[in-house]
Tab-separated table of C-alpha atoms and ligand atoms in Angstrom:
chain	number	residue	atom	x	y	z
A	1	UNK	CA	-110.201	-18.658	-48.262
A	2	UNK	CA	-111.221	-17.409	-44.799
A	3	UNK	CA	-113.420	-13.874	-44.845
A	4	UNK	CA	-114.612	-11.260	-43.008
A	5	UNK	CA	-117.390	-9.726	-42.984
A	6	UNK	CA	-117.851	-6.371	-41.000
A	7	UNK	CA	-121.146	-4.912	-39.990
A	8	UNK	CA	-124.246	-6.420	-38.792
A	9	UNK	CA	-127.288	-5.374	-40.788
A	10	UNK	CA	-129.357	-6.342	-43.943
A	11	UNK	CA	-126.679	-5.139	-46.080
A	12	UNK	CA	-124.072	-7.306	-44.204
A	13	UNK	CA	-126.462	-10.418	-43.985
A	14	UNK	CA	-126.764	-10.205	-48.122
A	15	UNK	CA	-122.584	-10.262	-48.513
A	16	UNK	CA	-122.246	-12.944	-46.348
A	17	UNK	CA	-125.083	-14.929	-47.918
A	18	UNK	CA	-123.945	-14.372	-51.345
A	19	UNK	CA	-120.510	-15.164	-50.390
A	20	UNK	CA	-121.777	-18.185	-48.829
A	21	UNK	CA	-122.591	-19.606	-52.255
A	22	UNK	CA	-118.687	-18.888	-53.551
A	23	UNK	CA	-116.835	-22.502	-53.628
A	24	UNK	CA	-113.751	-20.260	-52.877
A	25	UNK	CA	-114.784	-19.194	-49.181
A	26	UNK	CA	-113.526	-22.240	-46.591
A	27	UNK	CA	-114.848	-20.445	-43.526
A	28	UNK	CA	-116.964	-16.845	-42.731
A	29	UNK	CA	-117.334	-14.471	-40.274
A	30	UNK	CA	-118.715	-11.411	-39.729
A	31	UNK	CA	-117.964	-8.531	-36.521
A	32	UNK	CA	-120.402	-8.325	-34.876
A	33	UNK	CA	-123.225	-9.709	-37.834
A	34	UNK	CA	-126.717	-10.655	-36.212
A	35	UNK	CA	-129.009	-13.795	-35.797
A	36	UNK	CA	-129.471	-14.606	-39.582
A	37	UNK	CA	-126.277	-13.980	-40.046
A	38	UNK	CA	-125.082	-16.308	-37.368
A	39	UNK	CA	-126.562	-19.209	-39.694
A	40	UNK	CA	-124.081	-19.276	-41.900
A	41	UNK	CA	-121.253	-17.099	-40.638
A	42	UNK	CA	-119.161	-17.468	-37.540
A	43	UNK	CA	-120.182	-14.166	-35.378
A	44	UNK	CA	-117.743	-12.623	-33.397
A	45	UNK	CA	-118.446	-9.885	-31.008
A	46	UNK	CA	-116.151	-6.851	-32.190
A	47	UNK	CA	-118.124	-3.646	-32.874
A	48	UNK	CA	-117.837	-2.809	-36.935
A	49	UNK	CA	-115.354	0.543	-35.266
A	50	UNK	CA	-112.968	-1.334	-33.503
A	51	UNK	CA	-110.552	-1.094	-35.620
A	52	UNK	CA	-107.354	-2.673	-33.633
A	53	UNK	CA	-109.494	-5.100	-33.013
A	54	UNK	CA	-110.496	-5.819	-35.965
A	55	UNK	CA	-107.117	-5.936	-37.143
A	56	UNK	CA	-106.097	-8.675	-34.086
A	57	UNK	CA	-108.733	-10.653	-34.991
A	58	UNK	CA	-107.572	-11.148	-38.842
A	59	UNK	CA	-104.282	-11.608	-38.338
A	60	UNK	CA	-104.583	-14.554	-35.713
A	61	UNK	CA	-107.517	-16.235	-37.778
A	62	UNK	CA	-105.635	-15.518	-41.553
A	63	UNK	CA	-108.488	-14.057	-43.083
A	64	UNK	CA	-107.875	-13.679	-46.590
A	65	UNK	CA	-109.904	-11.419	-46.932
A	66	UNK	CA	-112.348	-8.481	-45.349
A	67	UNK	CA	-115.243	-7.464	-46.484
A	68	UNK	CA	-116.270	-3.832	-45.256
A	69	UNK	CA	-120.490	-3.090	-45.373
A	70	UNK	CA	-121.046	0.034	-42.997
A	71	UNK	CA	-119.620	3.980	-43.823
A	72	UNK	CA	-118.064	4.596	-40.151
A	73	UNK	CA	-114.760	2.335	-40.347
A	74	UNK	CA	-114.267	3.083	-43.662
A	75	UNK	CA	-114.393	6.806	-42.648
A	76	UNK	CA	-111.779	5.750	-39.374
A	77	UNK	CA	-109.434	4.351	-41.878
A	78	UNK	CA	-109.810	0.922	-41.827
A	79	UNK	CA	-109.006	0.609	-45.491
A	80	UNK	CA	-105.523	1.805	-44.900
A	81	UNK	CA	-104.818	0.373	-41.755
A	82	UNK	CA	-105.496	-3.376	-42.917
A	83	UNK	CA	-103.085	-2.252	-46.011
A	84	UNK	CA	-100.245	-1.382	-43.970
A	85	UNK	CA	-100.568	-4.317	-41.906
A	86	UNK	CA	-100.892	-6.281	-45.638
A	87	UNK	CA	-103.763	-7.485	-44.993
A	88	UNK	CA	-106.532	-7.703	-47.757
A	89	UNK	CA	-109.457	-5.044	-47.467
A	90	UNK	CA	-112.139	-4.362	-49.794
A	91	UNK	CA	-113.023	-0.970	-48.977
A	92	UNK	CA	-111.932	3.027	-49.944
A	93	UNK	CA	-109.370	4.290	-48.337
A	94	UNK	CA	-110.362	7.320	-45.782
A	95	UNK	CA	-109.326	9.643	-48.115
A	96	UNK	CA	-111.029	8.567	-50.968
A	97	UNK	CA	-114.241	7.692	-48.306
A	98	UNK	CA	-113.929	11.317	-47.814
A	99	UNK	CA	-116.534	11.422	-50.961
A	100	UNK	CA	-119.200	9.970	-48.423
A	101	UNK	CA	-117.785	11.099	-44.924
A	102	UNK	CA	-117.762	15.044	-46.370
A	103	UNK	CA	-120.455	16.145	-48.056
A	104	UNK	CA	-118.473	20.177	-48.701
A	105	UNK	CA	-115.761	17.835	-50.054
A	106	UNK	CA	-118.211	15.816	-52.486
A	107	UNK	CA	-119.685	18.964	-53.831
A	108	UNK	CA	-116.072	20.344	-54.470
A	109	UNK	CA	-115.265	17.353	-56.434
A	110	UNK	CA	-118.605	17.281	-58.330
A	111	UNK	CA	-117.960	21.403	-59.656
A	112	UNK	CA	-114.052	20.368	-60.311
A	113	UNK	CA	-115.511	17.376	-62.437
A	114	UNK	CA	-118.409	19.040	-64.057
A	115	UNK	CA	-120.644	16.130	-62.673
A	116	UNK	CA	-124.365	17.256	-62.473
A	117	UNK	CA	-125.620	18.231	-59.362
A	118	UNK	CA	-128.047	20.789	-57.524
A	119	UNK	CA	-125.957	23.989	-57.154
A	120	UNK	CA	-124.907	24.274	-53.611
A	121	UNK	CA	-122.787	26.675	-50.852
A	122	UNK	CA	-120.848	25.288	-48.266
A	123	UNK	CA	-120.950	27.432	-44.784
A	124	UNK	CA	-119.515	27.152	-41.162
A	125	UNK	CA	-120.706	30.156	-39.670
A	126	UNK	CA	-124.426	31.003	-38.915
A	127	UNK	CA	-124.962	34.750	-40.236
A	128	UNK	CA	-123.475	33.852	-43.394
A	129	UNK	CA	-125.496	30.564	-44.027
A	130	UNK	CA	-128.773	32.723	-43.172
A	131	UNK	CA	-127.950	35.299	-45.239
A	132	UNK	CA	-127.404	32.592	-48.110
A	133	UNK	CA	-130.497	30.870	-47.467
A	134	UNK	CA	-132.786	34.597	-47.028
A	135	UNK	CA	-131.649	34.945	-50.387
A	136	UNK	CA	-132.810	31.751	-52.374
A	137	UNK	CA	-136.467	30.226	-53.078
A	138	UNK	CA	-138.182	27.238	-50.763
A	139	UNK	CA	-138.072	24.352	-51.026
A	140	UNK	CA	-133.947	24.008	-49.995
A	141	UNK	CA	-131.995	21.582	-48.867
A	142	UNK	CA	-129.877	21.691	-45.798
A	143	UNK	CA	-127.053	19.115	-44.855
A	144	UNK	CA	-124.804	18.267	-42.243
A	145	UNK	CA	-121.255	18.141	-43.870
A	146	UNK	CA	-120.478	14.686	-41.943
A	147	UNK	CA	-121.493	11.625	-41.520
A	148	UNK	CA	-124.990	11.545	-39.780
A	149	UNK	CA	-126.455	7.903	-39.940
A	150	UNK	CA	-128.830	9.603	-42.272
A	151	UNK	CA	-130.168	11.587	-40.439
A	152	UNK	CA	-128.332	14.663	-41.626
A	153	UNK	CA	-130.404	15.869	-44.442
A	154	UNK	CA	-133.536	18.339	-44.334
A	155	UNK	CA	-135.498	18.764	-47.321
A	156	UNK	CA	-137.015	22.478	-46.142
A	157	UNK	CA	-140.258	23.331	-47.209
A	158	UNK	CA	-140.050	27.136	-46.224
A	159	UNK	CA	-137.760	29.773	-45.041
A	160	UNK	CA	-138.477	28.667	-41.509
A	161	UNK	CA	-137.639	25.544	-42.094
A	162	UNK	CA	-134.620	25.799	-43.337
A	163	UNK	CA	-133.383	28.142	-41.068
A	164	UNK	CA	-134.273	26.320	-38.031
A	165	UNK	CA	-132.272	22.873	-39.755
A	166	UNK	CA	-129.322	25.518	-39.682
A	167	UNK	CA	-129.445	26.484	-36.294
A	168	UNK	CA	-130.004	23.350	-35.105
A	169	UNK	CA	-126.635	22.283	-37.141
A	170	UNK	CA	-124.172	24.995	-36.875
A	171	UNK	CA	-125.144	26.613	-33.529
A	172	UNK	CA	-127.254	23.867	-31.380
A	173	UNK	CA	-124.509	21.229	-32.463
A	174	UNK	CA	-127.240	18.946	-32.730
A	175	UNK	CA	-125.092	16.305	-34.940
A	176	UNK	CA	-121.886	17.635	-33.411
A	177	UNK	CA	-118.838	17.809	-35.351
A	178	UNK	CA	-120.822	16.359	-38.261
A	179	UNK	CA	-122.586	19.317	-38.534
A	180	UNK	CA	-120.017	22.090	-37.910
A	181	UNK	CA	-120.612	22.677	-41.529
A	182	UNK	CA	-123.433	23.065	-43.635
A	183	UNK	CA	-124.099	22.687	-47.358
A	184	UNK	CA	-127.102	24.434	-48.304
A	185	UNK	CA	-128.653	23.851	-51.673
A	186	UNK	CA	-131.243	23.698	-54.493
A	187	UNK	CA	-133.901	21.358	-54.060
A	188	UNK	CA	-134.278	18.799	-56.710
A	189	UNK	CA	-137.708	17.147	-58.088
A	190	UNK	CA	-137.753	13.597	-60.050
A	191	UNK	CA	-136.863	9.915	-59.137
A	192	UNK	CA	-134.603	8.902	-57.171
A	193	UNK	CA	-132.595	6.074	-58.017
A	194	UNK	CA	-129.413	4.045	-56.417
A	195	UNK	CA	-127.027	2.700	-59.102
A	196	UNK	CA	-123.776	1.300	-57.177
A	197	UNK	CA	-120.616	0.593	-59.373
A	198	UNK	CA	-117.501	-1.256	-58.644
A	199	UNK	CA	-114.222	0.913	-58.894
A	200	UNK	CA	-111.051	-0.345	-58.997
A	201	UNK	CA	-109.245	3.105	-59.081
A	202	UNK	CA	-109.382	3.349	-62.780
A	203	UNK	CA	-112.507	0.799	-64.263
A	204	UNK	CA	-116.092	1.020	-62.907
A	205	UNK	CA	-118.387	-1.453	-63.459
A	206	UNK	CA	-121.974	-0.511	-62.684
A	207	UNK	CA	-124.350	-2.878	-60.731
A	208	UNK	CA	-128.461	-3.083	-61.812
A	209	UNK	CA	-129.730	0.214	-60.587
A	210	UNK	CA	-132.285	0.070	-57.794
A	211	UNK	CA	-135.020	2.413	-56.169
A	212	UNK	CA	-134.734	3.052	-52.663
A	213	UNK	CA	-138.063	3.856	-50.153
A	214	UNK	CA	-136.514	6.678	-47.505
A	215	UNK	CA	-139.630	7.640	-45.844
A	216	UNK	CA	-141.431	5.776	-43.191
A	217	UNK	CA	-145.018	6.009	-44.310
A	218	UNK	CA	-146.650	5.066	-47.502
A	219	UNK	CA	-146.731	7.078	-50.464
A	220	UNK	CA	-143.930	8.878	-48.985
A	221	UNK	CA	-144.994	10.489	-46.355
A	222	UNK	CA	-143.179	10.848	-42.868
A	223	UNK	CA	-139.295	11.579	-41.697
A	224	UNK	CA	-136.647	9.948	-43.430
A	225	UNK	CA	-135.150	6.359	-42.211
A	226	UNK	CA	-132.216	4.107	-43.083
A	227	UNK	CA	-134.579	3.138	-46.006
A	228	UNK	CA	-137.839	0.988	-45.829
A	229	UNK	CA	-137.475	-1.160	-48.815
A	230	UNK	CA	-136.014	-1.440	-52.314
A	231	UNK	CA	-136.277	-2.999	-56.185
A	232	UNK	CA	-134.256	-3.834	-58.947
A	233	UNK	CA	-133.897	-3.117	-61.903
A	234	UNK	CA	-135.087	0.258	-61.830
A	235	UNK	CA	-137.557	0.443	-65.042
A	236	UNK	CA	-136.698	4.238	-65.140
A	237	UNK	CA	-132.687	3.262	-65.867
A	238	UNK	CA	-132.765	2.271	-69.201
A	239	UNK	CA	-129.603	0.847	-70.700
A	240	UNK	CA	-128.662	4.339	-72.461
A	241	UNK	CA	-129.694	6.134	-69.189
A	242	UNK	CA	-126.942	3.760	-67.102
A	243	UNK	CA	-124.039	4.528	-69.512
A	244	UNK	CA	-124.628	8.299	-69.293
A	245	UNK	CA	-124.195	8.180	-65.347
A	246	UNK	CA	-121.156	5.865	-66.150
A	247	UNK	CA	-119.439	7.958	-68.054
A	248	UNK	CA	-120.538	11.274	-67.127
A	249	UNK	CA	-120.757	10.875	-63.519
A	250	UNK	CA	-119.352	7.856	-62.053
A	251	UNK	CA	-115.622	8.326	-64.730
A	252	UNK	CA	-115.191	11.483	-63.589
A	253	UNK	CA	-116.109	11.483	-59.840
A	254	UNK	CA	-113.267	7.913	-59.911
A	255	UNK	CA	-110.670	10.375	-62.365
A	256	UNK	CA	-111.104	13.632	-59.848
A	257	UNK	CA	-110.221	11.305	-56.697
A	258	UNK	CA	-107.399	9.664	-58.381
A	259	UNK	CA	-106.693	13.079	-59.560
A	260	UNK	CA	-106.321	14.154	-55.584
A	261	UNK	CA	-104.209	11.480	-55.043
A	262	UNK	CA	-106.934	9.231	-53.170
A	263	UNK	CA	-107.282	6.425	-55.856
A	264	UNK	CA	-110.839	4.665	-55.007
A	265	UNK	CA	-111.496	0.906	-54.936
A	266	UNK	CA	-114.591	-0.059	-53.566
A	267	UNK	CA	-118.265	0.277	-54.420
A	268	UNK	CA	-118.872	3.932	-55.461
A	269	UNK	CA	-122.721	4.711	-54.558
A	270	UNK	CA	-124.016	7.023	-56.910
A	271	UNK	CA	-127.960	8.567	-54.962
A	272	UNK	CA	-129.343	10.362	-58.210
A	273	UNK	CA	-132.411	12.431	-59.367
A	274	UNK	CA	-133.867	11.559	-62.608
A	275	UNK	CA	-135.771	14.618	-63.792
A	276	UNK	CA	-136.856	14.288	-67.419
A	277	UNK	CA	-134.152	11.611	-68.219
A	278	UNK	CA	-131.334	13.862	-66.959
A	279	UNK	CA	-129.696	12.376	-63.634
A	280	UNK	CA	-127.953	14.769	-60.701
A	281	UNK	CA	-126.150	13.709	-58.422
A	282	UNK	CA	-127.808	13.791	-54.495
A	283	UNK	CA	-125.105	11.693	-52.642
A	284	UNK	CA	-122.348	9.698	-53.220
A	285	UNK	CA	-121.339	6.605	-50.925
A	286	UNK	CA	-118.020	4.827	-50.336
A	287	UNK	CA	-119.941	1.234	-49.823
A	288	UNK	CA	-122.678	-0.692	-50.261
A	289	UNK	CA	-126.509	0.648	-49.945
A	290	UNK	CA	-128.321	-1.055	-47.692
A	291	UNK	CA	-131.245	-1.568	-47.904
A	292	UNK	CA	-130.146	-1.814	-52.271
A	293	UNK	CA	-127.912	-4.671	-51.344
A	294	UNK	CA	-130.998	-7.252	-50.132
A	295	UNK	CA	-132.201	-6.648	-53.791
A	296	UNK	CA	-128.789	-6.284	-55.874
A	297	UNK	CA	-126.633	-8.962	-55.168
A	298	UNK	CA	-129.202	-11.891	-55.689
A	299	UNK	CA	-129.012	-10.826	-59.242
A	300	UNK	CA	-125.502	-11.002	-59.465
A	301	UNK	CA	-124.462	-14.560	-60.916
A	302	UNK	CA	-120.637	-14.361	-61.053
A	303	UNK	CA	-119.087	-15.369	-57.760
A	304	UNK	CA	-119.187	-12.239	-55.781
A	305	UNK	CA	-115.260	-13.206	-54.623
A	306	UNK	CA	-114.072	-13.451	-57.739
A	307	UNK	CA	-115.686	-9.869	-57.871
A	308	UNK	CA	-113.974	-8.286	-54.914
A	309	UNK	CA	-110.205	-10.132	-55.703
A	310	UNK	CA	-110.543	-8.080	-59.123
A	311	UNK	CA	-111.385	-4.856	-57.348
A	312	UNK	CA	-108.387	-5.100	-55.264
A	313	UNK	CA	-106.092	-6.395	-57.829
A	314	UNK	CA	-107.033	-3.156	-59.527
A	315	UNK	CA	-107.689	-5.982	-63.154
A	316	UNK	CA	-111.823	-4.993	-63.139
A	317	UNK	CA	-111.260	-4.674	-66.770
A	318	UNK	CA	-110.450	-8.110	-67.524
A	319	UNK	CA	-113.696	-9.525	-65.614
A	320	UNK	CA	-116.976	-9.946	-67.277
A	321	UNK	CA	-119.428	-9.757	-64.774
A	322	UNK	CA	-122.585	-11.432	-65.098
A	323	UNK	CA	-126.523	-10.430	-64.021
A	324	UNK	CA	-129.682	-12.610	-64.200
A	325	UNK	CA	-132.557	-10.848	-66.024
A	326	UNK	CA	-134.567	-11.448	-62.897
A	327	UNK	CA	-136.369	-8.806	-60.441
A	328	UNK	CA	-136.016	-8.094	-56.780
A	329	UNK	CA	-138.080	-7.001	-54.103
A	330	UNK	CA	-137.255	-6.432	-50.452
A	331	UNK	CA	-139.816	-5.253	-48.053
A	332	UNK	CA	-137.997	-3.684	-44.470
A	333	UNK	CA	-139.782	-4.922	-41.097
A	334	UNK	CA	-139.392	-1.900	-38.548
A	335	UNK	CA	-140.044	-1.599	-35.105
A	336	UNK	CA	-142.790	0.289	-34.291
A	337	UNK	CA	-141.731	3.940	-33.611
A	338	UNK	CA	-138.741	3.624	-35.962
A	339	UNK	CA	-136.894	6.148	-36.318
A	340	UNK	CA	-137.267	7.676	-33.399
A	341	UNK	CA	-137.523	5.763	-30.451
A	342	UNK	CA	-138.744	1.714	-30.484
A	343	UNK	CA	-138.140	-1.384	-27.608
A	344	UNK	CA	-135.807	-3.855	-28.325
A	345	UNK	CA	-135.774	-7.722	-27.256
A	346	UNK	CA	-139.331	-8.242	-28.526
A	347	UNK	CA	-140.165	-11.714	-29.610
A	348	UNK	CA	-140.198	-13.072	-33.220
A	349	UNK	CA	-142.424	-15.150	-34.992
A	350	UNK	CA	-142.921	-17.139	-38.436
A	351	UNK	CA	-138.917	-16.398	-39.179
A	352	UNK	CA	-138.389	-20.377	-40.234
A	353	UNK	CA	-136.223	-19.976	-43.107
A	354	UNK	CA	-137.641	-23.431	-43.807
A	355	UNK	CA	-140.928	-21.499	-44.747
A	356	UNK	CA	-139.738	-19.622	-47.250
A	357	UNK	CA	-139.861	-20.909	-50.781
A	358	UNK	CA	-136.055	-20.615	-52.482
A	359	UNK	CA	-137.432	-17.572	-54.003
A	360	UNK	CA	-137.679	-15.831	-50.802
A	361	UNK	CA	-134.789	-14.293	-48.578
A	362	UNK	CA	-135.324	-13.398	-45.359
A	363	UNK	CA	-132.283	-11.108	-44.650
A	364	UNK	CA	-131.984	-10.344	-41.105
A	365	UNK	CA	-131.121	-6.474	-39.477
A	366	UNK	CA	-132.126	-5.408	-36.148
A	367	UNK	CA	-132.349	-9.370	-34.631
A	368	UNK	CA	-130.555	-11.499	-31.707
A	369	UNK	CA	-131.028	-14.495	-29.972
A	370	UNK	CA	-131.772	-14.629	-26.596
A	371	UNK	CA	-132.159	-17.961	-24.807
A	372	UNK	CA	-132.462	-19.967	-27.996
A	373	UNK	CA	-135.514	-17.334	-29.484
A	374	UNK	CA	-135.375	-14.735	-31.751
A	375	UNK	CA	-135.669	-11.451	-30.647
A	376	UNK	CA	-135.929	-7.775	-32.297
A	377	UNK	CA	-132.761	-6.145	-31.804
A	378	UNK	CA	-132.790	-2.707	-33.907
A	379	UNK	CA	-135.051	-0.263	-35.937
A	380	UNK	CA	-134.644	-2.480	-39.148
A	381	UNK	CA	-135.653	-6.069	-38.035
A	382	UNK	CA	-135.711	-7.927	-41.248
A	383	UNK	CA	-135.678	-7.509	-44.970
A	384	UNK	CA	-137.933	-9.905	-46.650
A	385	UNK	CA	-136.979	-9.987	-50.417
A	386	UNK	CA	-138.705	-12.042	-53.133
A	387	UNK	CA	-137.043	-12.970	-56.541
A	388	UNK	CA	-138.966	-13.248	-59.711
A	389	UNK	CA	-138.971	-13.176	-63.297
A	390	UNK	CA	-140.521	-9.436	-63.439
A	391	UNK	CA	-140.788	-7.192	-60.124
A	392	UNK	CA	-144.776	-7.970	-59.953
A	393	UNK	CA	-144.198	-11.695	-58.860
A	394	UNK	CA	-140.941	-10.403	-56.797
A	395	UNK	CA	-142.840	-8.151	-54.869
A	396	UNK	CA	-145.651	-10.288	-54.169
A	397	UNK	CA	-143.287	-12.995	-52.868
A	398	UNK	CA	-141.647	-10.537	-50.645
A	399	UNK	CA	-145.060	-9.352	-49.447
A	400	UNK	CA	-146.461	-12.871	-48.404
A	401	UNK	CA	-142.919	-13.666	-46.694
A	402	UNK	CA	-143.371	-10.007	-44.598
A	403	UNK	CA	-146.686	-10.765	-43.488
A	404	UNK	CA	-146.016	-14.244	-42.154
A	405	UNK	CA	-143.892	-12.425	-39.771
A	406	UNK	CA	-145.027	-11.171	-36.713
A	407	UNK	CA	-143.353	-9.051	-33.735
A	408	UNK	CA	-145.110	-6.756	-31.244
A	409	UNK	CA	-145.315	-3.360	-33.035
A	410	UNK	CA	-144.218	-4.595	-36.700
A	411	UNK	CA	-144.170	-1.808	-39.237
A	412	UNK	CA	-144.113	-2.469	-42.981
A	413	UNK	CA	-144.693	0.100	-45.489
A	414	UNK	CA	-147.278	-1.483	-47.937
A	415	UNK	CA	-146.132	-0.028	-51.525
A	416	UNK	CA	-142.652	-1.125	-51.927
A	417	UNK	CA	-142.315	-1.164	-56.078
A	418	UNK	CA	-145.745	0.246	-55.636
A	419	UNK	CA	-145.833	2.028	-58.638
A	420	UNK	CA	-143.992	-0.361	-60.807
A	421	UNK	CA	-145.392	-3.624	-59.166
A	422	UNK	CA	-149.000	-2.859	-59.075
A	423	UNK	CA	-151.356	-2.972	-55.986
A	424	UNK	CA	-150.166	-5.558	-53.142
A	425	UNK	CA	-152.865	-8.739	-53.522
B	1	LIG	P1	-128.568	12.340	-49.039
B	1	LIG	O1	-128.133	11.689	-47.761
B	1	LIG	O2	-127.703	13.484	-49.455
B	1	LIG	O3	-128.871	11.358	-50.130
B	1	LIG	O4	-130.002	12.930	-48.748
B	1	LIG	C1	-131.044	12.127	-48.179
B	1	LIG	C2	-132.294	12.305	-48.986
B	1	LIG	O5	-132.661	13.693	-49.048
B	1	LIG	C3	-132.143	11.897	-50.446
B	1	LIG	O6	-132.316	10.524	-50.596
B	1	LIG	C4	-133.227	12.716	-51.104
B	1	LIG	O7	-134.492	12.112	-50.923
B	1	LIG	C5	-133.205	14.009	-50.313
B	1	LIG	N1	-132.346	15.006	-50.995
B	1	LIG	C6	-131.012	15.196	-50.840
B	1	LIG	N2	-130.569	16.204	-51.614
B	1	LIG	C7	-131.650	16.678	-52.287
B	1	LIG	C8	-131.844	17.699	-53.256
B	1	LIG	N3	-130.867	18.491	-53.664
B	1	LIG	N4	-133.093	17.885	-53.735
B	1	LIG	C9	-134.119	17.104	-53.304
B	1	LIG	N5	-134.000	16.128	-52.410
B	1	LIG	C10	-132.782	15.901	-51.889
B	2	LIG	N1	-130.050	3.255	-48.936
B	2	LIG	C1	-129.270	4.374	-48.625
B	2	LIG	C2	-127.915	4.099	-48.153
B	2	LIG	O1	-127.442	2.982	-48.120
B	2	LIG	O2	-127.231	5.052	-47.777
C-alpha cells in the first residue's frame, strides 16, 4: 500500500518511521516532511494546508492511504474532503476537530458530558471578560478560543496579568480571529500528563501515557514552546488511573461528539492535570502530540497500519493492540532563541544515524539539506530519543545521542524525565 504522510516535524518523522517497519507499506511519502524524513520517505513539496493539492497529489499517485500529523488541515477539513473524493484519511473530521480548533466549544462539551475540568467562562467582548476576571482569585488562566500554534495560553500570575493577556486577545487582535474569543478560567496545580487514545467513533483505545516538558528552561522555568521533550510511561498513570480517564473522560468526550452528530475517528489527545490522583481535563487534541509521538509509538509493537485501517473501518474493538514494557526518552534540540526569534540554515554536526546505537532515534524537526549538508531549518531541530528497559537507561541514551550533536546556538533542556530518571551522568 502506498501512504501519505502529512506534516513535517518530529511527530511526522516518528509515523513515517514506524510505518516504515509495516511489511504492508510498498512506498511512503510525506508533504512536505524534512531531511530525516527524506531517508526513508519520498518528500514532496506541498505545504501540510494545501489541501487541493494534497488531494491532486493522492489521487494521481493511488495512495491508499493518508496519514494526517499537524492540527491546521484537520481544522480546514481535510478529513472530509479526502472522504468525499473516497479517498482514505486517518484524521477527525472538522467538525469533530472542532474539540481542538475551539477551545469555547471543548469546554461546552466537557460541562454537557460532566468530564472534569477547571471551571471556565467563555467571553467575546472586553468589559465583560474584565469584569469576570476582577471578580475571581490569581493565578487564572486565559486562552485564545482558536487555534494558536500554542501559543494561545497564559497562565496569569496576577490581576495584571491576566488582564493584559485579554486585551492583547480580544482588543489588540494579537492572535487574530483565534482570539476573538476568550475562555477565562481556574488555574489548576498537579502533573501534567498526555495520554492519546485511538477513537474509532464508538471504541477508544488508549496509548501509554506520556509527560510532556512545555517550558523552555529547566525546572520549568521560561515561556511556553511546542514542547522540549517527553517520556513514557508516565509512572504517575497507574493502570487504575488510565481506565478512569478512559471511561470517565475520553467515553464521554467520543459519546458527546457523536452525540452532535460529528462522530470522531482519529487520535483523541487528552492534556490532563493529575492533582491528588484525580485527572482534569486542560486540552483536548484531534491528532497526535508531538513531541509524545517520538516517545509513544516506539513502544507500540503491532503494525501501526494495521492500527489506522481499524480506526477507519470503525472495527477498533476487534484489534488487540500490543505495547512493549519498555521506556522512552526524547530530548528536543532547539535553536537558540526558540520561541521567539532564532536563524535558520545553520550547519549540523554528529547527525550520522550510523552513530547511533539501535536504541537511539534521532527524529528529525526543524532540518533541510542544502547542498548535500544538513542544515537547521526550524525552532525544533531534532528529537533525540533513547529506548530502554526502565526510563533511567532511556534517558541516558537519549542524553549521550543529544550531546553528540552540535549546531551553532543548540539548546537542550537538561532534565527531561528529570524527576523520574534521576540526575543526567
Ligand atoms: P493548553 O494548550 O490548553 O494545553 O494549555 C497550554 C498549557 O497551559 C498546558 O499544557 C498547561 O501547562 C497550562 N494550562 C492550561 N490550562 C490550565 C489550567 N486550567 N490550569 C493550569 N495550567 C493550565
Ligand atoms: N505536546 C503538545 C501537543 O502536541 O500539542
Amino acid at each position: 500500500m502506498k501512504i501519505l504522510v502529512i506534516g513535517g516535524g518530529g511527530r511526522e518523522h516518528a509515523l513515517v518511521w514506524k510505518l516504515a517497519q509495516s511489511p504492508r507499506v510498498s512506498t511512503l511519502y510525506c508533504a512536505p516532511g524534512n531531511a530525516g524524513i527524506s531517508r526513508l520517505a519520498t518528500c514532496v513539496p506541498i505545504p501540510a494546508d494545501d489541501l487541493a493539492g494534497l488531494k491532486k497529489f493522492a489521487q494521481e499517485n493511488n495512495i491508499g492511504l493518508t496519514v494526517v500529523g499537524p492540527e491546521a488541515p484537520l481544522a480546514l477539513g481535510i478529513a472530509d474532503e479526502f472522504r468525499q473524493a473516497k479517498l482514505r484519511i486517518f484524521g477527525p473530521t472538522r467538525n469533530a476537530a472542532k474539540i481542538e480548533s475551539s477551545k469555547a466549544f471543548a469546554k461546552d462539551l466537557m460541562v454537557r458530558q460532566h468530564i472534569p475540568t477547571a471551571p471556565a467562562h467563555t467571553f467575546e467582548s472586553l468589559g465583560p471578560a474584565l469584569k469576570y476576571l476582577e471578580s475571581r482569585p490569581a493565578p487564572m488562566v486565559v486562552k485564545a478560543d482558536g487555534l494558536a500554534q500554542g501559543k494561545g495560553v497564559v497562565v496569569a500570575a496576577t490581576h495584571d496579568d491576566a488582564k493584559e493577556a485579554v486585551v492583547d486577545m480580544l482588543e489588540r487582535q494579537t492572535f487574530g480571529l483565534a482570539g476573538k474569543r476568550v475562555v477565562i478560567e481556574e488555574c489548576l496545580q498537579g502533573e501534567e500528563i498526555t495520554l492519546m487514545a485511538f477513537a474509532d467513533g464508538k471504541t477508544v483505545v488508549p496509548m501509554v501515557a506520556a509527560q510532556d516538558h512545555k517550558r523552555v528552561g529547566d525546572a520549568d522555568t521560561g515561556p511556553n514552546t511546542g514542547g522540549m521533550g517527553a517520556f513514557a510511561p508516565s509512572p504517575i498513570v497507574t493502570a487504575g488511573l488510565r481506565d478512569r480517564i478512559v471511561r470517565e473522560i475520553l467515553y464521554p468526550a467520543i459519546e458527546g461528539l457523536s452525540r452532535v452528530g460529528s462522530p470522531f475517528y482519529g487520535v483523541l489527545y487528552a492534556g490532563l492535570m493529575v492533582k491528588d490522583g484525580e485527572p482534569f481535563v486542560l486540552e483536548f487534541n484531534a491528532r497526535f502530540g508531538d513531541p509524545e509521538t517520538q516517545v509513544v509509538l516506539p513502544l507500540l509493537k503491532t503494525d501501526l497500519v494495521n492500527v489506522l485501517e481499524a480506526v477507519i473501518e470503525h472495527r477498533l474493538d476487534q484489534l488487540q493492540i500490543e505495547w512493549t514494557e519498555q521506556a522512552a526518552v526524547c530530548v528536543a534540540l532547539t535553536s537558540g532563541g526558540y520561541p521567539g526569534a532564532y536563524r535558520k540554515g545553520l550547519p549540523i554536526t554528529g547527525c550520522n544515524d550510523d552513530r547511533f546505537s539501535e536504541d537511539v532515534m534521532m527524529f528529525h524537526a526543524g532540518t533541510a539539506w542544502k547542498d548535500n549538508n544538513l542544515v537547521t531549518a526550524g525552532g525544533r531541530v531534532l528529537g533525540a530519543t533513547g529506548l530502554g528497559p526502565d526510563l533511567s537507561t532511556a534517558r541516558s541514551r537519549a542524553y549521550e545521542a543529544a550531546k553528540a550533536i552540535t549546531f551553532d546556538g543548540v539548546h537542550f533542556r537538561q532534565d527531561i524525565a528529570g524527576r523520574v530518571g534521576g540526575p543526567v551522568s
